[in-house]
């Protein structure tokens, strides 16, 4: 049974940092395309970072240079280091998994067939 469990969300002031974690189980983590998605109230779900099985990464423009996606295959854990947080980063953050990354649209949320329950990030000004 595929399971993704996020943790590490919370409230922080603008300019601060948070590190999200996602514990994965039920599949061969190292072979999968993993991503972080987020959804703010009243907005569509947005893909913000992807890491492929070979470790290569793709970032959305809104987070490029501030967020870093990484993984530990031995621990089957995905991470998102978030620095220089802004109020517009406030959202529910989801870990997601796909057997293969889309070549044309790796950040597209519909690429991912499995999501966690999410962890809330709130950034105050």
XYZ file of N, CA, C and O in Angstrom:
500
model
N 0.850 -1.186 0.000
C 0.000 0.000 0.000
C 0.892 1.244 0.000
O 1.676 1.454 0.900
N 0.738 2.058 -1.026
C 1.528 3.279 -1.136
C 1.076 4.281 -0.090
O -0.123 4.544 0.063
N 2.030 4.844 0.638
C 1.700 5.825 1.656
C 2.738 6.932 1.678
O 3.945 6.666 1.596
N 2.271 8.173 1.758
C 3.124 9.354 1.854
C 2.645 10.166 3.044
O 1.464 10.518 3.113
N 3.553 10.476 3.962
C 3.186 11.213 5.167
C 4.101 12.419 5.316
O 5.304 12.273 5.553
N 3.500 13.614 5.186
C 4.270 14.848 5.294
C 4.371 15.315 6.734
O 3.485 15.034 7.563
N 5.418 16.063 7.021
C 5.590 16.689 8.327
C 6.477 17.915 8.164
O 7.108 18.096 7.116
N 6.509 18.748 9.207
C 7.420 19.886 9.207
C 6.787 21.238 8.926
O 7.463 22.262 8.973
N 5.498 21.240 8.620
C 4.840 22.518 8.384
C 4.692 23.313 9.676
O 4.977 22.821 10.765
N 4.258 24.562 9.542
C 4.065 25.402 10.708
C 3.907 26.852 10.314
O 3.686 27.167 9.137
N 4.013 27.715 11.295
C 3.886 29.154 11.074
C 5.253 29.806 11.231
O 5.993 29.491 12.164
N 5.553 30.727 10.330
C 6.851 31.392 10.347
C 6.678 32.807 9.820
O 5.735 33.079 9.053
N 7.550 33.691 10.211
C 7.507 35.054 9.702
C 8.205 35.124 8.344
O 9.063 34.293 8.023
N 7.831 36.121 7.583
C 8.448 36.326 6.270
C 9.966 36.432 6.416
O 10.467 37.049 7.351
N 10.667 35.772 5.499
C 12.117 35.727 5.553
C 12.658 34.505 6.267
O 13.860 34.227 6.199
N 11.780 33.788 6.941
C 12.195 32.624 7.695
C 12.310 31.372 6.835
O 12.151 31.421 5.605
N 12.602 30.256 7.506
C 12.825 28.982 6.817
C 12.041 27.866 7.483
O 11.751 27.918 8.679
N 11.703 26.868 6.684
C 11.097 25.634 7.158
C 11.636 24.493 6.322
O 12.000 24.686 5.154
N 11.645 23.307 6.920
C 12.035 22.107 6.174
C 10.911 21.090 6.279
O 10.577 20.649 7.385
N 10.352 20.742 5.147
C 9.306 19.726 5.094
C 9.927 18.367 4.819
O 10.918 18.263 4.094
N 9.315 17.335 5.388
C 9.730 15.961 5.141
C 8.537 15.154 4.683
O 7.391 15.479 5.015
N 8.803 14.102 3.942
C 7.750 13.191 3.485
C 8.280 11.772 3.593
O 9.222 11.401 2.877
N 7.688 11.000 4.475
C 8.068 9.599 4.641
C 7.242 8.748 3.693
O 6.005 8.794 3.726
N 7.926 7.985 2.842
C 7.259 7.175 1.826
C 7.364 5.696 2.171
O 8.373 5.249 2.738
N 6.342 4.941 1.817
C 6.365 3.507 2.035
C 5.439 2.830 1.031
O 4.557 3.461 0.444
N 5.677 1.529 0.818
C 4.800 0.754 -0.041
C 5.208 0.706 -1.495
O 4.500 0.108 -2.311
N 6.327 1.334 -1.845
C 6.814 1.291 -3.224
C 8.323 1.510 -3.221
O 8.909 1.887 -2.203
N 8.962 1.266 -4.369
C 10.411 1.409 -4.474
C 10.741 2.885 -4.686
O 10.798 3.379 -5.806
N 10.936 3.567 -3.591
C 11.082 5.021 -3.565
C 12.135 5.523 -4.545
O 11.919 6.508 -5.245
N 13.268 4.840 -4.609
C 14.388 5.327 -5.414
C 14.072 5.361 -6.907
O 14.730 6.089 -7.659
N 13.089 4.596 -7.352
C 12.768 4.515 -8.768
C 11.708 5.515 -9.216
O 11.461 5.663 -10.411
N 11.098 6.200 -8.259
C 9.957 7.047 -8.571
C 10.339 8.505 -8.775
O 11.359 8.984 -8.286
N 9.491 9.191 -9.522
C 9.524 10.636 -9.654
C 8.767 11.203 -8.451
O 7.611 10.826 -8.226
N 9.404 12.071 -7.692
C 8.776 12.628 -6.493
C 8.642 14.142 -6.635
O 9.496 14.809 -7.237
N 7.579 14.666 -6.065
C 7.374 16.100 -6.190
C 6.706 16.709 -4.974
O 6.174 16.000 -4.112
N 6.786 18.014 -4.918
C 6.042 18.792 -3.923
C 5.049 19.673 -4.663
O 5.387 20.366 -5.629
N 3.812 19.610 -4.190
C 2.736 20.436 -4.707
C 2.248 21.327 -3.578
O 2.470 21.024 -2.402
N 1.559 22.411 -3.924
C 0.940 23.222 -2.876
C -0.372 23.797 -3.388
O -0.571 23.945 -4.591
N -1.245 24.092 -2.436
C -2.533 24.677 -2.790
C -2.922 25.706 -1.748
O -3.060 25.378 -0.566
N -3.076 26.926 -2.209
C -3.527 28.013 -1.352
C -5.048 28.118 -1.436
O -5.647 27.693 -2.430
N -5.684 28.663 -0.420
C -7.155 28.795 -0.438
C -7.628 29.554 -1.670
O -7.103 30.616 -2.000
N -8.591 28.968 -2.363
C -9.156 29.615 -3.537
C -8.324 29.514 -4.789
O -8.685 30.086 -5.824
N -7.215 28.792 -4.720
C -6.338 28.670 -5.880
C -6.187 27.211 -6.287
O -6.448 26.300 -5.497
N -5.752 26.993 -7.526
C -5.524 25.647 -8.001
C -4.240 25.074 -7.402
O -3.329 25.807 -7.013
N -4.195 23.742 -7.363
C -2.989 23.084 -6.888
C -1.851 23.366 -7.862
O -2.030 23.335 -9.074
N -0.671 23.627 -7.314
C 0.495 24.052 -8.089
C 1.669 23.125 -7.805
O 1.993 22.873 -6.642
N 2.308 22.622 -8.848
C 3.528 21.862 -8.674
C 4.688 22.814 -8.536
O 4.844 23.718 -9.363
N 5.524 22.652 -7.496
C 6.596 23.603 -7.261
C 7.989 22.995 -7.388
O 8.951 23.722 -7.649
N 8.128 21.701 -7.204
C 9.460 21.093 -7.298
C 9.324 19.607 -7.595
O 8.406 18.951 -7.092
N 10.240 19.117 -8.410
C 10.272 17.710 -8.798
C 11.696 17.192 -8.697
O 12.638 17.923 -9.037
N 11.836 15.945 -8.239
C 13.145 15.297 -8.265
C 12.970 13.923 -8.909
O 12.092 13.146 -8.533
N 13.790 13.658 -9.908
C 13.678 12.411 -10.652
C 14.474 11.304 -9.983
O 15.248 11.561 -9.048
N 14.343 10.104 -10.485
C 15.042 8.966 -9.894
C 16.563 9.154 -9.970
O 17.288 8.650 -9.103
N 17.023 9.902 -10.964
C 18.469 10.117 -11.084
C 18.957 11.300 -10.254
O 20.143 11.643 -10.288
N 18.046 11.945 -9.528
C 18.412 13.067 -8.672
C 18.310 14.427 -9.327
O 18.485 15.451 -8.641
N 18.027 14.494 -10.607
C 17.885 15.786 -11.265
C 16.595 16.464 -10.805
O 15.632 15.779 -10.432
N 16.583 17.776 -10.824
C 15.474 18.529 -10.247
C 14.919 19.574 -11.219
O 15.616 20.027 -12.133
N 13.672 19.930 -10.985
C 13.005 21.017 -11.697
C 12.220 21.829 -10.683
O 11.596 21.252 -9.784
N 12.259 23.161 -10.830
C 11.551 24.042 -9.907
C 10.623 24.980 -10.664
O 10.903 25.387 -11.791
N 9.534 25.332 -9.999
C 8.666 26.345 -10.535
C 9.288 27.721 -10.343
O 10.086 27.928 -9.417
N 8.908 28.661 -11.181
C 9.487 29.996 -11.116
C 9.235 30.674 -9.773
O 10.045 31.470 -9.302
N 8.111 30.357 -9.156
C 7.742 31.019 -7.908
C 8.645 30.648 -6.740
O 8.698 31.373 -5.740
N 9.364 29.540 -6.846
C 10.196 29.084 -5.728
C 11.668 28.927 -6.092
O 12.499 28.668 -5.211
N 11.989 29.074 -7.362
C 13.351 28.866 -7.825
C 14.319 29.798 -7.098
O 14.065 30.987 -6.947
N 15.402 29.222 -6.591
C 16.396 30.006 -5.863
C 16.134 30.121 -4.373
O 17.007 30.562 -3.620
N 14.927 29.734 -3.947
C 14.575 29.810 -2.518
C 14.315 28.435 -1.908
O 14.597 28.227 -0.726
N 13.764 27.536 -2.691
C 13.425 26.203 -2.201
C 14.372 25.180 -2.809
O 14.815 25.330 -3.955
N 14.639 24.104 -2.039
C 15.481 23.008 -2.530
C 14.810 21.681 -2.223
O 14.489 21.400 -1.064
N 14.604 20.884 -3.255
C 14.057 19.542 -3.084
C 15.216 18.553 -3.034
O 16.198 18.690 -3.772
N 15.105 17.567 -2.151
C 16.130 16.535 -2.047
C 15.489 15.257 -1.550
O 14.330 15.261 -1.115
N 16.234 14.176 -1.607
C 15.706 12.904 -1.116
C 16.813 12.055 -0.545
O 17.983 12.200 -0.901
N 16.420 11.152 0.336
C 17.319 10.168 0.918
C 16.731 8.807 0.588
O 15.766 8.370 1.223
N 17.283 8.153 -0.423
C 16.730 6.866 -0.860
C 16.827 5.800 0.228
O 15.946 4.950 0.353
N 17.876 5.839 1.018
C 18.047 4.842 2.079
C 16.944 4.957 3.134
O 16.569 3.961 3.755
N 16.436 6.175 3.327
C 15.380 6.400 4.315
C 13.997 6.528 3.677
O 13.012 6.732 4.379
N 13.947 6.445 2.340
C 12.680 6.631 1.617
C 11.990 7.914 2.054
O 10.785 7.932 2.370
N 12.758 8.978 2.098
C 12.238 10.253 2.581
C 12.554 11.373 1.599
O 13.672 11.455 1.092
N 11.561 12.187 1.369
C 11.668 13.352 0.490
C 11.686 14.601 1.359
O 11.011 14.650 2.391
N 12.442 15.604 0.938
C 12.556 16.839 1.714
C 12.271 18.056 0.827
O 12.452 18.016 -0.386
N 11.865 19.131 1.488
C 11.777 20.426 0.828
C 12.298 21.470 1.810
O 11.656 21.746 2.826
N 13.468 22.011 1.513
C 14.024 23.107 2.308
C 13.505 24.416 1.735
O 13.718 24.707 0.554
N 12.843 25.189 2.562
C 12.223 26.434 2.119
C 12.885 27.607 2.849
O 12.783 27.699 4.077
N 13.537 28.450 2.111
C 14.208 29.638 2.660
C 13.565 30.902 2.107
O 12.861 30.879 1.103
N 13.841 32.004 2.756
C 13.324 33.310 2.324
C 11.821 33.246 2.063
O 11.332 33.696 1.017
N 11.110 32.683 3.002
C 9.665 32.481 2.813
C 8.927 33.814 2.718
O 9.290 34.801 3.374
N 7.887 33.806 1.899
C 7.063 34.983 1.667
C 5.618 34.680 2.052
O 5.205 33.509 2.032
N 4.826 35.693 2.368
C 3.410 35.437 2.687
C 2.695 34.676 1.574
O 1.804 33.861 1.864
N 3.066 34.895 0.336
C 2.409 34.196 -0.772
C 2.788 32.717 -0.848
O 2.232 31.977 -1.670
N 3.721 32.270 -0.016
C 4.023 30.844 0.077
C 3.050 30.116 0.993
O 3.096 28.881 1.097
N 2.174 30.845 1.662
C 1.186 30.231 2.543
C 0.280 29.301 1.747
O -0.343 29.712 0.767
N 0.242 28.038 2.160
C -0.528 27.028 1.434
C -0.452 25.700 2.181
O 0.337 25.542 3.111
N -1.260 24.756 1.728
C -1.111 23.363 2.146
C -0.110 22.730 1.182
O -0.257 22.862 -0.037
N 0.883 22.079 1.725
C 1.943 21.472 0.920
C 1.772 19.954 0.915
O 1.592 19.336 1.976
N 1.850 19.383 -0.284
C 1.647 17.960 -0.470
C 2.879 17.309 -1.110
O 3.458 17.858 -2.059
N 3.203 16.142 -0.618
C 4.200 15.278 -1.235
C 3.467 14.409 -2.258
O 2.331 13.993 -2.003
N 4.104 14.140 -3.396
C 3.439 13.372 -4.440
C 4.429 12.444 -5.137
O 5.625 12.738 -5.199
N 3.902 11.343 -5.672
C 4.742 10.339 -6.318
C 4.173 9.932 -7.663
O 2.950 9.848 -7.833
N 5.077 9.677 -8.604
C 4.692 9.171 -9.922
C 5.749 8.178 -10.382
O 6.938 8.376 -10.098
N 5.329 7.151 -11.088
C 6.317 6.154 -11.541
C 7.317 6.785 -12.498
O 8.490 6.431 -12.477
N 6.846 7.716 -13.330
C 7.738 8.402 -14.263
C 7.431 9.897 -14.253
O 6.280 10.302 -14.135
N 8.471 10.698 -14.410
C 8.285 12.136 -14.544
C 7.901 12.469 -15.977
O 8.464 11.916 -16.912
N 6.965 13.376 -16.121
C 6.637 13.878 -17.451
C 7.833 14.642 -18.005
O 8.437 15.455 -17.299
N 8.161 14.397 -19.257
C 9.283 15.103 -19.872
C 8.904 16.557 -20.169
O 9.677 17.487 -19.919
N 7.695 16.752 -20.664
C 7.281 18.095 -21.080
C 6.795 18.947 -19.908
O 7.028 20.154 -19.884
N 6.101 18.335 -18.959
C 5.491 19.107 -17.859
C 5.721 18.406 -16.522
O 4.774 17.926 -15.902
N 6.966 18.380 -16.063
C 7.267 17.622 -14.847
C 6.580 18.152 -13.597
O 6.433 17.412 -12.626
N 6.169 19.433 -13.596
C 5.549 20.016 -12.418
C 4.030 19.909 -12.451
O 3.375 20.268 -11.481
N 3.468 19.419 -13.526
C 2.011 19.390 -13.656
C 1.426 18.464 -12.612
O 1.762 17.280 -12.570
N 0.535 18.962 -11.761
C 0.003 18.131 -10.666
C -0.651 16.832 -11.124
O -0.586 15.819 -10.406
N -1.247 16.842 -12.301
C -1.956 15.643 -12.765
C -0.995 14.510 -13.110
O -1.430 13.378 -13.343
N 0.316 14.801 -13.155
C 1.290 13.738 -13.390
C 1.338 12.732 -12.242
O 1.740 11.593 -12.434
N 0.961 13.198 -11.058
C 1.191 12.414 -9.852
C -0.083 11.669 -9.448
O -1.129 12.264 -9.273
N 0.065 10.356 -9.278
C -1.093 9.546 -8.949
C -1.306 9.360 -7.461
O -2.376 8.922 -7.032
N -0.329 9.720 -6.667
C -0.413 9.499 -5.227
C 0.032 10.754 -4.490
O 1.043 11.356 -4.847
N -0.750 11.150 -3.478
C -0.431 12.321 -2.677
C -0.539 11.992 -1.201
O -1.274 11.083 -0.816
N 0.173 12.783 -0.387
C -0.004 12.656 1.041
C -1.201 13.478 1.508
O -1.945 14.036 0.697
N -1.361 13.584 2.822
C -2.499 14.315 3.372
C -2.222 15.809 3.482
O -3.130 16.593 3.707
N -0.970 16.183 3.331
C -0.602 17.590 3.332
C -0.146 18.096 4.685
O -0.478 17.539 5.737
N 0.630 19.168 4.645
C 1.069 19.857 5.854
C 0.959 21.357 5.596
O 1.349 21.845 4.538
N 0.406 22.078 6.560
C 0.111 23.499 6.370
C 1.348 24.358 6.645
O 2.038 24.175 7.659
N 1.603 25.290 5.757
C 2.648 26.295 5.933
C 1.992 27.668 5.909
O 1.277 27.995 4.959
N 2.225 28.443 6.947
C 1.664 29.792 7.040
C 2.796 30.780 7.262
O 3.576 30.635 8.206
N 2.884 31.768 6.387
C 3.936 32.771 6.465
C 3.297 34.133 6.716
O 2.477 34.596 5.911
N 3.670 34.754 7.806
C 3.100 36.052 8.165
C 4.071 37.171 7.806
O 5.288 36.988 7.838
N 3.484 38.322 7.494
C 4.316 39.463 7.095
C 4.753 40.292 8.288
O 4.275 40.107 9.391
